[in-house]
PDB file of C-alpha atoms in Angstrom:
ATOM      1  CA  MET A   1       0.000   0.000   0.000  1.00  0.00           C
ATOM      2  CA  ASN A   2       1.476   3.363  -0.921  1.00  0.00           C
ATOM      3  CA  LYS A   3       2.284   5.830   1.846  1.00  0.00           C
ATOM      4  CA  ALA A   4      -0.200   8.524   0.747  1.00  0.00           C
ATOM      5  CA  LEU A   5      -3.116   6.069   0.756  1.00  0.00           C
ATOM      6  CA  LYS A   6      -2.062   4.674   4.122  1.00  0.00           C
ATOM      7  CA  ASN A   7      -1.932   8.222   5.589  1.00  0.00           C
ATOM      8  CA  ARG A   8      -5.412   8.984   4.184  1.00  0.00           C
ATOM      9  CA  ILE A   9      -6.816   5.846   5.790  1.00  0.00           C
ATOM     10  CA  ILE A  10      -5.199   6.667   9.142  1.00  0.00           C
ATOM     11  CA  ASN A  11      -6.425  10.281   8.980  1.00  0.00           C
ATOM     12  CA  SER A  12      -9.947   9.085   8.165  1.00  0.00           C
ATOM     13  CA  ILE A  13      -9.936   6.679  11.108  1.00  0.00           C
ATOM     14  CA  GLU A  14      -8.681   9.478  13.386  1.00  0.00           C
ATOM     15  CA  LEU A  15     -11.676  11.662  12.474  1.00  0.00           C
ATOM     16  CA  LEU A  16     -14.246   9.037  13.519  1.00  0.00           C
ATOM     17  CA  PRO A  17     -15.770   9.206  17.001  1.00  0.00           C
ATOM     18  CA  TYR A  18     -13.261   7.315  19.159  1.00  0.00           C
ATOM     19  CA  GLY A  19     -11.140   6.995  16.019  1.00  0.00           C
ATOM     20  CA  HIS A  20      -7.931   7.913  17.828  1.00  0.00           C
ATOM     21  CA  ASP A  21      -8.494   5.044  20.269  1.00  0.00           C
ATOM     22  CA  LEU A  22      -9.192   2.706  17.356  1.00  0.00           C
ATOM     23  CA  TYR A  23      -6.003   3.824  15.603  1.00  0.00           C
ATOM     24  CA  LEU A  24      -3.954   3.335  18.777  1.00  0.00           C
ATOM     25  CA  HIS A  25      -5.443  -0.130  19.222  1.00  0.00           C
ATOM     26  CA  MET A  26      -4.590  -1.099  15.629  1.00  0.00           C
ATOM     27  CA  ALA A  27      -1.071   0.378  15.778  1.00  0.00           C
ATOM     28  CA  ARG A  28      -0.232  -0.513  19.385  1.00  0.00           C
ATOM     29  CA  LYS A  29       2.558  -2.988  18.646  1.00  0.00           C
ATOM     30  CA  ARG A  30       4.249  -0.734  16.082  1.00  0.00           C
ATOM     31  CA  LEU A  31       4.022   2.266  18.419  1.00  0.00           C
ATOM     32  CA  GLY A  32       5.047   0.312  21.508  1.00  0.00           C
ATOM     33  CA  ILE A  33       1.684   0.770  23.251  1.00  0.00           C
ATOM     34  CA  THR A  34       1.069  -2.214  25.455  1.00  0.00           C
ATOM     35  CA  TYR A  35      -0.419  -0.568  28.525  1.00  0.00           C
ATOM     36  CA  ARG A  36      -4.054  -0.492  27.374  1.00  0.00           C
ATOM     37  CA  GLY A  37      -6.615  -2.900  28.695  1.00  0.00           C
ATOM     38  CA  VAL A  38      -9.315  -3.464  31.268  1.00  0.00           C
ATOM     39  CA  TYR A  39      -8.431  -5.582  34.265  1.00  0.00           C
ATOM     40  CA  GLY A  40     -10.366  -6.611  37.332  1.00  0.00           C
ATOM     41  CA  SER A  41      -7.524  -5.741  39.669  1.00  0.00           C
ATOM     42  CA  PHE A  42      -4.011  -4.361  39.767  1.00  0.00           C
ATOM     43  CA  HIS A  43      -2.737  -7.873  40.440  1.00  0.00           C
ATOM     44  CA  GLU A  44      -4.440  -9.143  37.265  1.00  0.00           C
ATOM     45  CA  ALA A  45      -2.817  -6.374  35.224  1.00  0.00           C
ATOM     46  CA  GLN A  46       0.570  -7.278  36.707  1.00  0.00           C
ATOM     47  CA  GLN A  47       0.032 -10.888  35.736  1.00  0.00           C
ATOM     48  CA  GLN A  48      -0.534  -9.779  32.140  1.00  0.00           C
ATOM     49  CA  GLY A  49       2.939  -8.213  32.086  1.00  0.00           C
ATOM     50  CA  ILE A  50       1.893  -4.554  32.300  1.00  0.00           C
ATOM     51  CA  ASN A  51       4.397  -3.819  35.054  1.00  0.00           C
ATOM     52  CA  GLN A  52       7.296  -5.166  32.989  1.00  0.00           C
ATOM     53  CA  LEU A  53       7.153  -2.200  30.619  1.00  0.00           C
ATOM     54  CA  ALA A  54       8.122   0.626  32.949  1.00  0.00           C
ATOM     55  CA  ASN A  55       9.670   2.655  30.144  1.00  0.00           C
ATOM     56  CA  GLU A  56       6.918   2.190  27.548  1.00  0.00           C
ATOM     57  CA  TYR A  57       6.157   5.917  27.492  1.00  0.00           C
ATOM     58  CA  ASP A  58       9.763   6.522  26.493  1.00  0.00           C
ATOM     59  CA  VAL A  59       9.306   4.084  23.590  1.00  0.00           C
ATOM     60  CA  ILE A  60       6.126   5.838  22.455  1.00  0.00           C
ATOM     61  CA  ASN A  61       7.735   9.260  22.663  1.00  0.00           C
ATOM     62  CA  GLN A  62      10.866   8.114  20.860  1.00  0.00           C
ATOM     63  CA  ASN A  63       8.546   7.231  17.972  1.00  0.00           C
ATOM     64  CA  LYS A  64       6.871  10.684  17.919  1.00  0.00           C
ATOM     65  CA  GLY A  65       9.357  12.165  15.470  1.00  0.00           C
ATOM     66  CA  GLU A  66       9.005   9.200  13.112  1.00  0.00           C
ATOM     67  CA  HIS A  67       5.276   9.775  12.629  1.00  0.00           C
ATOM     68  CA  LEU A  68       5.081  13.566  12.271  1.00  0.00           C
ATOM     69  CA  GLU A  69       3.802  13.416   8.679  1.00  0.00           C
ATOM     70  CA  GLN A  70       0.856  11.330   9.909  1.00  0.00           C
ATOM     71  CA  GLU A  71       0.192  13.681  12.840  1.00  0.00           C
ATOM     72  CA  MET A  72       0.273  16.974  10.926  1.00  0.00           C
ATOM     73  CA  PRO A  73      -3.008  16.666   8.933  1.00  0.00           C
ATOM     74  CA  VAL A  74      -5.065  15.843  12.047  1.00  0.00           C
ATOM     75  CA  LEU A  75      -3.118  17.817  14.640  1.00  0.00           C
ATOM     76  CA  ASP A  76      -5.682  20.605  14.865  1.00  0.00           C
ATOM     77  CA  LYS A  77      -8.720  18.331  14.382  1.00  0.00           C
ATOM     78  CA  ARG A  78      -8.299  15.803  17.176  1.00  0.00           C
ATOM     79  CA  VAL A  79     -10.759  16.531  19.964  1.00  0.00           C
ATOM     80  CA  LEU A  80     -12.120  13.550  21.841  1.00  0.00           C
ATOM     81  CA  ASP A  81     -15.570  13.360  23.406  1.00  0.00           C
ATOM     82  CA  ILE A  82     -13.926  13.279  26.823  1.00  0.00           C
ATOM     83  CA  ASP A  83     -12.262  16.654  26.089  1.00  0.00           C
ATOM     84  CA  TYR A  84     -15.574  18.532  26.243  1.00  0.00           C
ATOM     85  CA  PRO A  85     -15.434  19.381  29.996  1.00  0.00           C
ATOM     86  CA  LEU A  86     -11.865  20.572  29.558  1.00  0.00           C
ATOM     87  CA  LEU A  87     -12.848  22.763  26.594  1.00  0.00           C
ATOM     88  CA  PHE A  88     -15.837  24.141  28.471  1.00  0.00           C
ATOM     89  CA  TRP A  89     -13.898  25.210  31.570  1.00  0.00           C
ATOM     90  CA  LEU A  90     -10.758  26.376  29.789  1.00  0.00           C
ATOM     91  CA  SER A  91     -12.816  28.651  27.557  1.00  0.00           C
ATOM     92  CA  ARG A  92     -14.171  30.338  30.688  1.00  0.00           C
ATOM     93  CA  LEU A  93     -10.973  30.407  32.746  1.00  0.00           C
ATOM     94  CA  MET A  94      -8.481  31.801  30.248  1.00  0.00           C
ATOM     95  CA  GLN A  95      -7.700  35.513  30.478  1.00  0.00           C
ATOM     96  CA  PRO A  96      -5.265  37.751  28.542  1.00  0.00           C
ATOM     97  CA  SER A  97      -1.555  37.342  29.346  1.00  0.00           C
ATOM     98  CA  GLN A  98      -1.973  34.101  31.274  1.00  0.00           C
ATOM     99  CA  ARG A  99       0.491  31.239  31.415  1.00  0.00           C
ATOM    100  CA  LEU A 100      -0.855  27.711  31.165  1.00  0.00           C
ATOM    101  CA  LEU A 101       1.286  24.676  32.009  1.00  0.00           C
ATOM    102  CA  GLU A 102       0.090  21.392  30.539  1.00  0.00           C
ATOM    103  CA  LEU A 103       1.648  18.213  31.873  1.00  0.00           C
ATOM    104  CA  GLY A 104       1.710  15.541  29.198  1.00  0.00           C
ATOM    105  CA  GLY A 105       0.426  17.560  26.252  1.00  0.00           C
ATOM    106  CA  SER A 106       2.382  15.423  23.773  1.00  0.00           C
ATOM    107  CA  ILE A 107       3.192  17.449  20.647  1.00  0.00           C
ATOM    108  CA  GLY A 108       0.481  20.052  21.204  1.00  0.00           C
ATOM    109  CA  GLN A 109      -2.733  18.419  19.965  1.00  0.00           C
ATOM    110  CA  GLY A 110      -4.808  20.144  22.655  1.00  0.00           C
ATOM    111  CA  PHE A 111      -3.305  23.542  21.946  1.00  0.00           C
ATOM    112  CA  TYR A 112      -3.871  23.299  18.200  1.00  0.00           C
ATOM    113  CA  SER A 113      -7.330  21.691  18.243  1.00  0.00           C
ATOM    114  CA  PHE A 114      -8.966  23.552  21.161  1.00  0.00           C
ATOM    115  CA  GLU A 115      -8.508  26.883  19.388  1.00  0.00           C
ATOM    116  CA  ASN A 116     -11.071  25.707  16.829  1.00  0.00           C
ATOM    117  CA  TYR A 117     -13.707  25.886  19.577  1.00  0.00           C
ATOM    118  CA  PHE A 118     -12.832  29.125  21.376  1.00  0.00           C
ATOM    119  CA  PRO A 119     -10.398  31.957  20.679  1.00  0.00           C
ATOM    120  CA  TYR A 120      -7.331  32.121  22.871  1.00  0.00           C
ATOM    121  CA  PRO A 121      -6.868  35.353  24.792  1.00  0.00           C
ATOM    122  CA  ASP A 122      -4.191  37.847  23.782  1.00  0.00           C
ATOM    123  CA  ALA A 123      -0.611  37.120  24.895  1.00  0.00           C
ATOM    124  CA  LEU A 124      -1.395  33.571  26.030  1.00  0.00           C
ATOM    125  CA  GLN A 125       1.644  31.449  26.870  1.00  0.00           C
ATOM    126  CA  TRP A 126       0.960  27.689  26.738  1.00  0.00           C
ATOM    127  CA  VAL A 127       3.810  25.508  28.007  1.00  0.00           C
ATOM    128  CA  ILE A 128       3.795  21.732  27.568  1.00  0.00           C
ATOM    129  CA  ALA A 129       5.909  19.585  29.897  1.00  0.00           C
ATOM    130  CA  GLU A 130       6.668  16.253  28.249  1.00  0.00           C
ATOM    131  CA  LEU A 131       9.259  13.540  27.770  1.00  0.00           C
ATOM    132  CA  PRO A 132      12.309  14.562  25.689  1.00  0.00           C
ATOM    133  CA  ALA A 133      11.345  13.058  22.313  1.00  0.00           C
ATOM    134  CA  ALA A 134       7.864  14.621  22.434  1.00  0.00           C
ATOM    135  CA  VAL A 135       9.437  17.972  23.416  1.00  0.00           C
ATOM    136  CA  GLU A 136      11.721  17.783  20.380  1.00  0.00           C
ATOM    137  CA  ALA A 137       8.878  16.841  18.012  1.00  0.00           C
ATOM    138  CA  GLY A 138       6.562  19.501  19.474  1.00  0.00           C
ATOM    139  CA  ARG A 139       9.192  22.215  19.084  1.00  0.00           C
ATOM    140  CA  LYS A 140       9.766  21.176  15.485  1.00  0.00           C
ATOM    141  CA  ILE A 141       6.054  21.410  14.666  1.00  0.00           C
ATOM    142  CA  ALA A 142       5.627  24.752  16.461  1.00  0.00           C
ATOM    143  CA  SER A 143       8.603  26.127  14.540  1.00  0.00           C
ATOM    144  CA  GLN A 144       7.191  24.886  11.217  1.00  0.00           C
ATOM    145  CA  LYS A 145       3.855  26.525  12.034  1.00  0.00           C
ATOM    146  CA  GLY A 146       5.486  29.756  13.270  1.00  0.00           C
ATOM    147  CA  GLU A 147       3.641  29.301  16.576  1.00  0.00           C
ATOM    148  CA  THR A 148       5.109  31.558  19.291  1.00  0.00           C
ATOM    149  CA  ARG A 149       2.413  31.073  21.959  1.00  0.00           C
ATOM    150  CA  LEU A 150       3.425  27.435  22.511  1.00  0.00           C
ATOM    151  CA  ALA A 151       6.593  26.249  24.254  1.00  0.00           C
ATOM    152  CA  PHE A 152       7.847  22.827  25.329  1.00  0.00           C
ATOM    153  CA  ILE A 153       9.948  21.817  28.331  1.00  0.00           C
ATOM    154  CA  ASP A 154      11.256  18.520  29.626  1.00  0.00           C
ATOM    155  CA  SER A 155       8.883  17.330  32.354  1.00  0.00           C
ATOM    156  CA  ASN A 156      11.899  16.839  34.636  1.00  0.00           C
ATOM    157  CA  ASP A 157      12.374  20.634  34.543  1.00  0.00           C
ATOM    158  CA  MET A 158       8.843  21.581  35.658  1.00  0.00           C
ATOM    159  CA  GLY A 159      10.105  22.758  39.044  1.00  0.00           C
ATOM    160  CA  GLU A 160      12.260  25.389  37.348  1.00  0.00           C
ATOM    161  CA  GLU A 161       9.372  26.830  35.313  1.00  0.00           C
ATOM    162  CA  ASP A 162       8.014  30.295  36.138  1.00  0.00           C
ATOM    163  CA  ALA A 163       4.690  30.566  37.970  1.00  0.00           C
ATOM    164  CA  VAL A 164       1.604  29.695  35.932  1.00  0.00           C
ATOM    165  CA  ASP A 165      -2.020  30.752  36.141  1.00  0.00           C
ATOM    166  CA  ILE A 166      -3.514  27.439  34.992  1.00  0.00           C
ATOM    167  CA  PHE A 167      -2.166  23.920  35.431  1.00  0.00           C
ATOM    168  CA  MET A 168      -3.738  21.314  33.186  1.00  0.00           C
ATOM    169  CA  THR A 169      -3.308  17.601  32.682  1.00  0.00           C
ATOM    170  CA  ALA A 170      -5.612  15.275  30.812  1.00  0.00           C
ATOM    171  CA  GLY A 171      -4.895  11.573  30.986  1.00  0.00           C
ATOM    172  CA  THR A 172      -1.338  11.871  32.252  1.00  0.00           C
ATOM    173  CA  LEU A 173      -1.688  11.208  35.963  1.00  0.00           C
ATOM    174  CA  GLN A 174      -3.123   7.729  35.709  1.00  0.00           C
TER     175      GLN A 174
END
């Protein structure tokens, strides 16, 4: 299958309701995603080998730069149903000249896609704290887009970051 057709299929899947989850399920082995599943207990999950992959997020983030051409067409279109409460409250909380720190914002999907639903206030600074490979990929995309409101830092350096007005994390803590 040629690369352009494959990218169109992936982009089409991503636009379906829950399409991103479907894509991740289909591509989990290639992307190194093995942590998904429903288990009756923590012990059951451990028995399935979940705990043996302590660095799986590093594997996923190392692959971020390899899949940028697939991410770019849907980067500003990916809003999940579960993002609605976040969109609702952010649109009411944000004020001009605020700093927002997002823990685990990947390469900036939230930043790029949320703006389709409400305008960002003037002089907004949105900082994403992520693992190193995602920081590198996110910076590359922001540079290509000429986006100056978005910055990326290594999550290990969060303690050195200036004060923020809003702290946000969606799906990172668990």
